[in-house]
Amino acid sequence: MNTNTNATKFTIPSIHVVTVKDLSVRNKGDVYAQSAFGYNRISNFNQNYAIIGEQYPSILESFMGQAYGIDPSNIYNAYPFSTALAYETYALDYDYNTGEYYSYLNQGDVAMDRRYTKTGGVSEFYYNYSRNRLNKLYWGFSVNLRSYKYEQAYTHTEMLTLTDATPFRGFEYQYKLKTSGTGLNVKGGFVYLATPSLRFGASFATPTFLNLKDTWSADATTFFADSTKVVDPQYKPEGTYKYRMTTPLRVTGSVSYQIGMRATINADLDYVAYSGAKLKGTKDVMYSSYDFASENQTIKERMNHTVNLRIGAEYNIDQKFFVRAGFNMYGPAYKKSENIDATPDLGYSGGLGYKKNNISIDFAYVNRQINRTNFLFSGSNIADTKLSANQVVFTFNVH
């Protein structure tokens, strides 16, 4: 079954202030030095989508499987965010003779409806220093403080398609996660003008060293023919944990070629070592320590080293108006053998620009096609989602 969802959100993509110092009077080869500080919106997590269909596996069966061998008196400590909620609302019950949990599901399918809302993004405050040497070599570095905010909420609803011989009608499960934190990294790079028309460059971004905090909660409701069961407030779970994360190293190579006085084409190629990401325990003594050894081993085994490609072109109409177009491809983060998110993300952009004297204005449209493989719960069918992320970007510069 195919479903469509849409959402619109306004954000400020960037703010920059640049100062320039003339070094040519020293006659040592350096022409200008630039210092800059500002703000960039690095990533946008805003998404709304739904996964809808009928299937025999139910999330309740997944909850029963994880609680196998656990007495009901301990279920609130063992699985407070899943099985305990189903047990509290009578979607699951316990047979003391067999020592197993059971549900009121029958042999019919469940009509499943899961709806996601994701918000947040990554923002960056930076200081940059760069120099121009002999109008041939441009080099610089930046120190970047990043702020991370991510919120995800989903509601998973299941309703029986057949209601024979059972008072059970359906079950709703809600889960919320909020992640926030800050991190620091350093970037450096250069651009070299090999000829008046050809230039190439390279840059790197060190891993970002992050301190993060997760806060999560869950709730459930069960529907019967003659009643609705909800979770007692004292059993509604909430959790929080702090940890540290190191993101992958990124290296970029670029090339640009100017065609006459009117057109320019450029390309960037990124190398990203996703398998080099690491999780670490927090230094906050208010939280229990954890070494993430098994999780880091899983990252090494399942994550990939990938390549991202960006190509752009600009055409100068009459020294004032510019037309731009671009294409990008982001490689899968998982190894091919995992068969997860195996299709690269593709992006397309187009825009118009105007420049006169010390003022420039740009207007751009950006579209990104995102393909994801979703495993809703243990034993569920696989849901492949295709997301289309659209952005309209307006830039105003005063030089």
mmCIF file with all atom_site columns, C-alpha atoms in Angstrom, residues 21-208:
data_model
loop_
_atom_site.group_PDB
_atom_site.id
_atom_site.type_symbol
_atom_site.label_atom_id
_atom_site.label_alt_id
_atom_site.label_comp_id
_atom_site.label_asym_id
_atom_site.label_entity_id
_atom_site.label_seq_id
_atom_site.pdbx_PDB_ins_code
_atom_site.Cartn_x
_atom_site.Cartn_y
_atom_site.Cartn_z
_atom_site.occupancy
_atom_site.B_iso_or_equiv
_atom_site.pdbx_formal_charge
_atom_site.auth_seq_id
_atom_site.auth_comp_id
_atom_site.auth_asym_id
_atom_site.auth_atom_id
_atom_site.pdbx_PDB_model_num
ATOM 1   C CA . LYS A 1 21  ? 42.888  42.405  5.708   1.00 0.00 ? 21  LYS A CA 1
ATOM 2   C CA . ASP A 1 22  ? 45.181  43.538  2.872   1.00 0.00 ? 22  ASP A CA 1
ATOM 3   C CA . LEU A 1 23  ? 48.601  41.851  3.241   1.00 0.00 ? 23  LEU A CA 1
ATOM 4   C CA . SER A 1 24  ? 50.027  42.805  -0.157  1.00 0.00 ? 24  SER A CA 1
ATOM 5   C CA . VAL A 1 25  ? 51.914  45.803  1.260   1.00 0.00 ? 25  VAL A CA 1
ATOM 6   C CA . ARG A 1 26  ? 54.284  43.384  2.984   1.00 0.00 ? 26  ARG A CA 1
ATOM 7   C CA . ASN A 1 27  ? 55.488  42.032  -0.395  1.00 0.00 ? 27  ASN A CA 1
ATOM 8   C CA . LYS A 1 28  ? 55.882  38.529  1.008   1.00 0.00 ? 28  LYS A CA 1
ATOM 9   C CA . GLY A 1 29  ? 53.472  36.773  -1.317  1.00 0.00 ? 29  GLY A CA 1
ATOM 10  C CA . ASP A 1 30  ? 50.353  36.893  0.815   1.00 0.00 ? 30  ASP A CA 1
ATOM 11  C CA . VAL A 1 31  ? 47.642  39.051  -0.743  1.00 0.00 ? 31  VAL A CA 1
ATOM 12  C CA . TYR A 1 32  ? 44.696  38.931  1.668   1.00 0.00 ? 32  TYR A CA 1
ATOM 13  C CA . ALA A 1 33  ? 43.759  37.357  4.987   1.00 0.00 ? 33  ALA A CA 1
ATOM 14  C CA . GLN A 1 34  ? 40.119  36.701  5.834   1.00 0.00 ? 34  GLN A CA 1
ATOM 15  C CA . SER A 1 35  ? 38.507  36.110  9.188   1.00 0.00 ? 35  SER A CA 1
ATOM 16  C CA . ALA A 1 36  ? 34.915  34.979  9.406   1.00 0.00 ? 36  ALA A CA 1
ATOM 17  C CA . PHE A 1 37  ? 32.432  33.836  11.961  1.00 0.00 ? 37  PHE A CA 1
ATOM 18  C CA . GLY A 1 38  ? 28.837  32.831  11.610  1.00 0.00 ? 38  GLY A CA 1
ATOM 19  C CA . TYR A 1 39  ? 26.136  30.204  11.686  1.00 0.00 ? 39  TYR A CA 1
ATOM 20  C CA . ASN A 1 40  ? 25.252  27.328  9.338   1.00 0.00 ? 40  ASN A CA 1
ATOM 21  C CA . ARG A 1 41  ? 22.310  24.934  9.322   1.00 0.00 ? 41  ARG A CA 1
ATOM 22  C CA . ILE A 1 42  ? 24.134  21.682  8.506   1.00 0.00 ? 42  ILE A CA 1
ATOM 23  C CA . SER A 1 43  ? 21.328  19.130  8.513   1.00 0.00 ? 43  SER A CA 1
ATOM 24  C CA . ASN A 1 44  ? 17.550  19.113  8.635   1.00 0.00 ? 44  ASN A CA 1
ATOM 25  C CA . PHE A 1 45  ? 15.742  16.110  10.150  1.00 0.00 ? 45  PHE A CA 1
ATOM 26  C CA . ASN A 1 46  ? 12.162  17.261  9.543   1.00 0.00 ? 46  ASN A CA 1
ATOM 27  C CA . GLN A 1 47  ? 10.100  14.380  8.157   1.00 0.00 ? 47  GLN A CA 1
ATOM 28  C CA . ASN A 1 48  ? 6.538   13.095  8.322   1.00 0.00 ? 48  ASN A CA 1
ATOM 29  C CA . TYR A 1 49  ? 5.598   9.726   6.879   1.00 0.00 ? 49  TYR A CA 1
ATOM 30  C CA . ALA A 1 50  ? 3.267   6.794   7.410   1.00 0.00 ? 50  ALA A CA 1
ATOM 31  C CA . ILE A 1 51  ? 3.552   3.026   6.904   1.00 0.00 ? 51  ILE A CA 1
ATOM 32  C CA . ILE A 1 52  ? 0.140   1.416   6.405   1.00 0.00 ? 52  ILE A CA 1
ATOM 33  C CA . GLY A 1 53  ? -0.893  -2.124  5.482   1.00 0.00 ? 53  GLY A CA 1
ATOM 34  C CA . GLU A 1 54  ? -2.226  -5.492  6.628   1.00 0.00 ? 54  GLU A CA 1
ATOM 35  C CA . GLN A 1 55  ? -0.076  -8.324  7.904   1.00 0.00 ? 55  GLN A CA 1
ATOM 36  C CA . TYR A 1 56  ? -0.275  -11.317 10.220  1.00 0.00 ? 56  TYR A CA 1
ATOM 37  C CA . PRO A 1 57  ? 2.702   -10.527 12.496  1.00 0.00 ? 57  PRO A CA 1
ATOM 38  C CA . SER A 1 58  ? 1.731   -8.195  15.339  1.00 0.00 ? 58  SER A CA 1
ATOM 39  C CA . ILE A 1 59  ? 3.919   -6.037  17.533  1.00 0.00 ? 59  ILE A CA 1
ATOM 40  C CA . LEU A 1 60  ? 2.352   -7.901  20.473  1.00 0.00 ? 60  LEU A CA 1
ATOM 41  C CA . GLU A 1 61  ? 4.073   -11.090 19.343  1.00 0.00 ? 61  GLU A CA 1
ATOM 42  C CA . SER A 1 62  ? 7.384   -9.253  19.428  1.00 0.00 ? 62  SER A CA 1
ATOM 43  C CA . PHE A 1 63  ? 6.630   -8.079  22.976  1.00 0.00 ? 63  PHE A CA 1
ATOM 44  C CA . MET A 1 64  ? 5.735   -11.633 24.037  1.00 0.00 ? 64  MET A CA 1
ATOM 45  C CA . GLY A 1 65  ? 8.970   -12.996 22.582  1.00 0.00 ? 65  GLY A CA 1
ATOM 46  C CA . GLN A 1 66  ? 11.218  -10.555 24.421  1.00 0.00 ? 66  GLN A CA 1
ATOM 47  C CA . ALA A 1 67  ? 9.496   -11.295 27.753  1.00 0.00 ? 67  ALA A CA 1
ATOM 48  C CA . TYR A 1 68  ? 9.785   -15.080 27.532  1.00 0.00 ? 68  TYR A CA 1
ATOM 49  C CA . GLY A 1 69  ? 10.750  -16.557 30.908  1.00 0.00 ? 69  GLY A CA 1
ATOM 50  C CA . ILE A 1 70  ? 10.153  -13.345 32.888  1.00 0.00 ? 70  ILE A CA 1
ATOM 51  C CA . ASP A 1 71  ? 7.587   -13.399 35.678  1.00 0.00 ? 71  ASP A CA 1
ATOM 52  C CA . PRO A 1 72  ? 4.935   -10.646 35.563  1.00 0.00 ? 72  PRO A CA 1
ATOM 53  C CA . SER A 1 73  ? 6.184   -9.327  38.890  1.00 0.00 ? 73  SER A CA 1
ATOM 54  C CA . ASN A 1 74  ? 9.478   -8.427  37.160  1.00 0.00 ? 74  ASN A CA 1
ATOM 55  C CA . ILE A 1 75  ? 8.152   -7.320  33.783  1.00 0.00 ? 75  ILE A CA 1
ATOM 56  C CA . TYR A 1 76  ? 7.960   -3.640  34.794  1.00 0.00 ? 76  TYR A CA 1
ATOM 57  C CA . ASN A 1 77  ? 11.687  -3.651  35.588  1.00 0.00 ? 77  ASN A CA 1
ATOM 58  C CA . ALA A 1 78  ? 12.744  -5.782  32.619  1.00 0.00 ? 78  ALA A CA 1
ATOM 59  C CA . TYR A 1 79  ? 10.739  -4.189  29.770  1.00 0.00 ? 79  TYR A CA 1
ATOM 60  C CA . PRO A 1 80  ? 8.988   -1.039  31.040  1.00 0.00 ? 80  PRO A CA 1
ATOM 61  C CA . PHE A 1 81  ? 8.807   0.519   27.550  1.00 0.00 ? 81  PHE A CA 1
ATOM 62  C CA . SER A 1 82  ? 7.249   -2.411  25.696  1.00 0.00 ? 82  SER A CA 1
ATOM 63  C CA . THR A 1 83  ? 5.837   -5.636  27.152  1.00 0.00 ? 83  THR A CA 1
ATOM 64  C CA . ALA A 1 84  ? 4.977   -4.064  30.507  1.00 0.00 ? 84  ALA A CA 1
ATOM 65  C CA . LEU A 1 85  ? 2.724   -1.516  28.762  1.00 0.00 ? 85  LEU A CA 1
ATOM 66  C CA . ALA A 1 86  ? 0.888   -4.218  26.818  1.00 0.00 ? 86  ALA A CA 1
ATOM 67  C CA . TYR A 1 87  ? 0.501   -6.245  30.018  1.00 0.00 ? 87  TYR A CA 1
ATOM 68  C CA . GLU A 1 88  ? -0.730  -3.214  31.987  1.00 0.00 ? 88  GLU A CA 1
ATOM 69  C CA . THR A 1 89  ? -3.456  -2.509  29.385  1.00 0.00 ? 89  THR A CA 1
ATOM 70  C CA . TYR A 1 90  ? -4.464  -6.217  29.062  1.00 0.00 ? 90  TYR A CA 1
ATOM 71  C CA . ALA A 1 91  ? -3.318  -6.542  25.447  1.00 0.00 ? 91  ALA A CA 1
ATOM 72  C CA . LEU A 1 92  ? -1.177  -9.356  26.860  1.00 0.00 ? 92  LEU A CA 1
ATOM 73  C CA . ASP A 1 93  ? -1.928  -11.675 29.718  1.00 0.00 ? 93  ASP A CA 1
ATOM 74  C CA . TYR A 1 94  ? 0.051   -14.363 31.549  1.00 0.00 ? 94  TYR A CA 1
ATOM 75  C CA . ASP A 1 95  ? -0.709  -18.061 31.908  1.00 0.00 ? 95  ASP A CA 1
ATOM 76  C CA . TYR A 1 96  ? 0.730   -19.241 35.219  1.00 0.00 ? 96  TYR A CA 1
ATOM 77  C CA . ASN A 1 97  ? 0.272   -22.884 34.195  1.00 0.00 ? 97  ASN A CA 1
ATOM 78  C CA . THR A 1 98  ? 2.455   -22.652 31.079  1.00 0.00 ? 98  THR A CA 1
ATOM 79  C CA . GLY A 1 99  ? 4.630   -19.753 32.275  1.00 0.00 ? 99  GLY A CA 1
ATOM 80  C CA . GLU A 1 100 ? 4.052   -17.851 29.023  1.00 0.00 ? 100 GLU A CA 1
ATOM 81  C CA . TYR A 1 101 ? 2.439   -14.596 27.924  1.00 0.00 ? 101 TYR A CA 1
ATOM 82  C CA . TYR A 1 102 ? -0.426  -14.743 25.463  1.00 0.00 ? 102 TYR A CA 1
ATOM 83  C CA . SER A 1 103 ? -2.536  -12.301 23.472  1.00 0.00 ? 103 SER A CA 1
ATOM 84  C CA . TYR A 1 104 ? -6.154  -12.159 22.286  1.00 0.00 ? 104 TYR A CA 1
ATOM 85  C CA . LEU A 1 105 ? -5.148  -12.144 18.629  1.00 0.00 ? 105 LEU A CA 1
ATOM 86  C CA . ASN A 1 106 ? -6.983  -14.500 16.311  1.00 0.00 ? 106 ASN A CA 1
ATOM 87  C CA . GLN A 1 107 ? -5.973  -15.964 12.947  1.00 0.00 ? 107 GLN A CA 1
ATOM 88  C CA . GLY A 1 108 ? -6.906  -12.829 11.015  1.00 0.00 ? 108 GLY A CA 1
ATOM 89  C CA . ASP A 1 109 ? -4.526  -10.115 9.917   1.00 0.00 ? 109 ASP A CA 1
ATOM 90  C CA . VAL A 1 110 ? -4.050  -6.824  11.716  1.00 0.00 ? 110 VAL A CA 1
ATOM 91  C CA . ALA A 1 111 ? -4.581  -3.531  9.934   1.00 0.00 ? 111 ALA A CA 1
ATOM 92  C CA . MET A 1 112 ? -1.374  -1.709  10.872  1.00 0.00 ? 112 MET A CA 1
ATOM 93  C CA . ASP A 1 113 ? -0.841  2.046   10.767  1.00 0.00 ? 113 ASP A CA 1
ATOM 94  C CA . ARG A 1 114 ? 2.458   3.557   11.940  1.00 0.00 ? 114 ARG A CA 1
ATOM 95  C CA . ARG A 1 115 ? 2.958   7.330   11.670  1.00 0.00 ? 115 ARG A CA 1
ATOM 96  C CA . TYR A 1 116 ? 6.284   9.049   12.227  1.00 0.00 ? 116 TYR A CA 1
ATOM 97  C CA . THR A 1 117 ? 7.071   12.668  13.045  1.00 0.00 ? 117 THR A CA 1
ATOM 98  C CA . LYS A 1 118 ? 10.716  13.692  13.070  1.00 0.00 ? 118 LYS A CA 1
ATOM 99  C CA . THR A 1 119 ? 12.038  17.191  13.760  1.00 0.00 ? 119 THR A CA 1
ATOM 100 C CA . GLY A 1 120 ? 15.319  18.908  14.523  1.00 0.00 ? 120 GLY A CA 1
ATOM 101 C CA . GLY A 1 121 ? 18.652  19.393  12.842  1.00 0.00 ? 121 GLY A CA 1
ATOM 102 C CA . VAL A 1 122 ? 22.338  20.147  13.220  1.00 0.00 ? 122 VAL A CA 1
ATOM 103 C CA . SER A 1 123 ? 23.479  23.764  13.582  1.00 0.00 ? 123 SER A CA 1
ATOM 104 C CA . GLU A 1 124 ? 27.043  25.017  13.487  1.00 0.00 ? 124 GLU A CA 1
ATOM 105 C CA . PHE A 1 125 ? 28.690  28.128  14.895  1.00 0.00 ? 125 PHE A CA 1
ATOM 106 C CA . TYR A 1 126 ? 32.155  28.610  13.441  1.00 0.00 ? 126 TYR A CA 1
ATOM 107 C CA . TYR A 1 127 ? 35.280  30.739  13.294  1.00 0.00 ? 127 TYR A CA 1
ATOM 108 C CA . ASN A 1 128 ? 37.254  30.632  10.034  1.00 0.00 ? 128 ASN A CA 1
ATOM 109 C CA . TYR A 1 129 ? 40.653  31.989  9.028   1.00 0.00 ? 129 TYR A CA 1
ATOM 110 C CA . SER A 1 130 ? 41.992  31.881  5.472   1.00 0.00 ? 130 SER A CA 1
ATOM 111 C CA . ARG A 1 131 ? 44.707  33.409  3.275   1.00 0.00 ? 131 ARG A CA 1
ATOM 112 C CA . ASN A 1 132 ? 45.284  34.123  -0.398  1.00 0.00 ? 132 ASN A CA 1
ATOM 113 C CA . ARG A 1 133 ? 48.850  33.598  -1.588  1.00 0.00 ? 133 ARG A CA 1
ATOM 114 C CA . LEU A 1 134 ? 49.855  35.097  -4.940  1.00 0.00 ? 134 LEU A CA 1
ATOM 115 C CA . ASN A 1 135 ? 46.259  34.704  -6.139  1.00 0.00 ? 135 ASN A CA 1
ATOM 116 C CA . LYS A 1 136 ? 47.171  31.053  -6.782  1.00 0.00 ? 136 LYS A CA 1
ATOM 117 C CA . LEU A 1 137 ? 46.854  29.252  -3.465  1.00 0.00 ? 137 LEU A CA 1
ATOM 118 C CA . TYR A 1 138 ? 43.965  29.747  -1.052  1.00 0.00 ? 138 TYR A CA 1
ATOM 119 C CA . TRP A 1 139 ? 44.114  27.921  2.270   1.00 0.00 ? 139 TRP A CA 1
ATOM 120 C CA . GLY A 1 140 ? 42.242  28.073  5.538   1.00 0.00 ? 140 GLY A CA 1
ATOM 121 C CA . PHE A 1 141 ? 40.868  26.327  8.589   1.00 0.00 ? 141 PHE A CA 1
ATOM 122 C CA . SER A 1 142 ? 37.858  26.608  10.846  1.00 0.00 ? 142 SER A CA 1
ATOM 123 C CA . VAL A 1 143 ? 36.887  25.637  14.372  1.00 0.00 ? 143 VAL A CA 1
ATOM 124 C CA . ASN A 1 144 ? 33.268  24.580  14.620  1.00 0.00 ? 144 ASN A CA 1
ATOM 125 C CA . LEU A 1 145 ? 30.894  24.185  17.541  1.00 0.00 ? 145 LEU A CA 1
ATOM 126 C CA . ARG A 1 146 ? 27.890  22.082  16.600  1.00 0.00 ? 146 ARG A CA 1
ATOM 127 C CA . SER A 1 147 ? 24.502  21.843  18.257  1.00 0.00 ? 147 SER A CA 1
ATOM 128 C CA . TYR A 1 148 ? 22.408  18.718  17.752  1.00 0.00 ? 148 TYR A CA 1
ATOM 129 C CA . LYS A 1 149 ? 18.673  18.363  18.275  1.00 0.00 ? 149 LYS A CA 1
ATOM 130 C CA . TYR A 1 150 ? 16.575  15.417  17.167  1.00 0.00 ? 150 TYR A CA 1
ATOM 131 C CA . GLU A 1 151 ? 13.045  14.458  18.146  1.00 0.00 ? 151 GLU A CA 1
ATOM 132 C CA . GLN A 1 152 ? 11.171  11.402  16.947  1.00 0.00 ? 152 GLN A CA 1
ATOM 133 C CA . ALA A 1 153 ? 7.652   10.331  17.841  1.00 0.00 ? 153 ALA A CA 1
ATOM 134 C CA . TYR A 1 154 ? 5.656   7.524   16.344  1.00 0.00 ? 154 TYR A CA 1
ATOM 135 C CA . THR A 1 155 ? 2.249   6.020   16.950  1.00 0.00 ? 155 THR A CA 1
ATOM 136 C CA . HIS A 1 156 ? 1.809   2.362   16.029  1.00 0.00 ? 156 HIS A CA 1
ATOM 137 C CA . THR A 1 157 ? -1.829  1.258   15.739  1.00 0.00 ? 157 THR A CA 1
ATOM 138 C CA . GLU A 1 158 ? -3.098  -2.262  15.054  1.00 0.00 ? 158 GLU A CA 1
ATOM 139 C CA . MET A 1 159 ? -6.756  -3.201  14.620  1.00 0.00 ? 159 MET A CA 1
ATOM 140 C CA . LEU A 1 160 ? -8.077  -6.710  13.974  1.00 0.00 ? 160 LEU A CA 1
ATOM 141 C CA . THR A 1 161 ? -9.507  -7.291  10.525  1.00 0.00 ? 161 THR A CA 1
ATOM 142 C CA . LEU A 1 162 ? -11.588 -10.189 11.936  1.00 0.00 ? 162 LEU A CA 1
ATOM 143 C CA . THR A 1 163 ? -13.211 -9.931  15.359  1.00 0.00 ? 163 THR A CA 1
ATOM 144 C CA . ASP A 1 164 ? -14.585 -13.471 15.669  1.00 0.00 ? 164 ASP A CA 1
ATOM 145 C CA . ALA A 1 165 ? -14.371 -15.172 19.055  1.00 0.00 ? 165 ALA A CA 1
ATOM 146 C CA . THR A 1 166 ? -12.402 -12.410 20.805  1.00 0.00 ? 166 THR A CA 1
ATOM 147 C CA . PRO A 1 167 ? -13.331 -9.236  22.670  1.00 0.00 ? 167 PRO A CA 1
ATOM 148 C CA . PHE A 1 168 ? -10.003 -7.731  21.579  1.00 0.00 ? 168 PHE A CA 1
ATOM 149 C CA . ARG A 1 169 ? -10.247 -5.070  18.891  1.00 0.00 ? 169 ARG A CA 1
ATOM 150 C CA . GLY A 1 170 ? -6.854  -3.390  18.682  1.00 0.00 ? 170 GLY A CA 1
ATOM 151 C CA . PHE A 1 171 ? -3.778  -1.901  20.299  1.00 0.00 ? 171 PHE A CA 1
ATOM 152 C CA . GLU A 1 172 ? -1.996  1.468   20.090  1.00 0.00 ? 172 GLU A CA 1
ATOM 153 C CA . TYR A 1 173 ? 1.629   1.996   21.082  1.00 0.00 ? 173 TYR A CA 1
ATOM 154 C CA . GLN A 1 174 ? 3.339   5.395   21.315  1.00 0.00 ? 174 GLN A CA 1
ATOM 155 C CA . TYR A 1 175 ? 7.057   6.088   21.578  1.00 0.00 ? 175 TYR A CA 1
ATOM 156 C CA . LYS A 1 176 ? 8.960   9.379   21.853  1.00 0.00 ? 176 LYS A CA 1
ATOM 157 C CA . LEU A 1 177 ? 12.699  10.028  21.726  1.00 0.00 ? 177 LEU A CA 1
ATOM 158 C CA . LYS A 1 178 ? 14.580  13.309  22.114  1.00 0.00 ? 178 LYS A CA 1
ATOM 159 C CA . THR A 1 179 ? 18.337  13.620  21.562  1.00 0.00 ? 179 THR A CA 1
ATOM 160 C CA . SER A 1 180 ? 20.260  16.823  22.190  1.00 0.00 ? 180 SER A CA 1
ATOM 161 C CA . GLY A 1 181 ? 23.886  17.786  22.646  1.00 0.00 ? 181 GLY A CA 1
ATOM 162 C CA . THR A 1 182 ? 26.931  19.668  21.411  1.00 0.00 ? 182 THR A CA 1
ATOM 163 C CA . GLY A 1 183 ? 30.155  18.766  19.666  1.00 0.00 ? 183 GLY A CA 1
ATOM 164 C CA . LEU A 1 184 ? 33.414  20.204  18.368  1.00 0.00 ? 184 LEU A CA 1
ATOM 165 C CA . ASN A 1 185 ? 35.423  19.628  15.191  1.00 0.00 ? 185 ASN A CA 1
ATOM 166 C CA . VAL A 1 186 ? 38.091  21.257  13.032  1.00 0.00 ? 186 VAL A CA 1
ATOM 167 C CA . LYS A 1 187 ? 38.171  21.648  9.256   1.00 0.00 ? 187 LYS A CA 1
ATOM 168 C CA . GLY A 1 188 ? 40.997  22.591  6.941   1.00 0.00 ? 188 GLY A CA 1
ATOM 169 C CA . GLY A 1 189 ? 41.657  22.783  3.238   1.00 0.00 ? 189 GLY A CA 1
ATOM 170 C CA . PHE A 1 190 ? 43.089  24.539  0.203   1.00 0.00 ? 190 PHE A CA 1
ATOM 171 C CA . VAL A 1 191 ? 42.235  25.579  -3.358  1.00 0.00 ? 191 VAL A CA 1
ATOM 172 C CA . TYR A 1 192 ? 44.961  25.867  -6.010  1.00 0.00 ? 192 TYR A CA 1
ATOM 173 C CA . LEU A 1 193 ? 44.574  27.680  -9.353  1.00 0.00 ? 193 LEU A CA 1
ATOM 174 C CA . ALA A 1 194 ? 46.521  25.513  -11.785 1.00 0.00 ? 194 ALA A CA 1
ATOM 175 C CA . THR A 1 195 ? 45.539  27.721  -14.734 1.00 0.00 ? 195 THR A CA 1
ATOM 176 C CA . PRO A 1 196 ? 43.201  30.719  -15.073 1.00 0.00 ? 196 PRO A CA 1
ATOM 177 C CA . SER A 1 197 ? 40.425  28.229  -15.926 1.00 0.00 ? 197 SER A CA 1
ATOM 178 C CA . LEU A 1 198 ? 41.285  25.161  -13.823 1.00 0.00 ? 198 LEU A CA 1
ATOM 179 C CA . ARG A 1 199 ? 41.388  24.900  -10.066 1.00 0.00 ? 199 ARG A CA 1
ATOM 180 C CA . PHE A 1 200 ? 41.418  21.982  -7.680  1.00 0.00 ? 200 PHE A CA 1
ATOM 181 C CA . GLY A 1 201 ? 41.370  21.551  -3.952  1.00 0.00 ? 201 GLY A CA 1
ATOM 182 C CA . ALA A 1 202 ? 41.112  19.254  -0.989  1.00 0.00 ? 202 ALA A CA 1
ATOM 183 C CA . SER A 1 203 ? 39.754  19.492  2.538   1.00 0.00 ? 203 SER A CA 1
ATOM 184 C CA . PHE A 1 204 ? 39.180  17.409  5.622   1.00 0.00 ? 204 PHE A CA 1
ATOM 185 C CA . ALA A 1 205 ? 36.886  17.467  8.609   1.00 0.00 ? 205 ALA A CA 1
ATOM 186 C CA . THR A 1 206 ? 38.057  15.820  11.789  1.00 0.00 ? 206 THR A CA 1
ATOM 187 C CA . PRO A 1 207 ? 35.608  13.588  13.658  1.00 0.00 ? 207 PRO A CA 1
ATOM 188 C CA . THR A 1 208 ? 33.105  15.565  15.692  1.00 0.00 ? 208 THR A CA 1
#
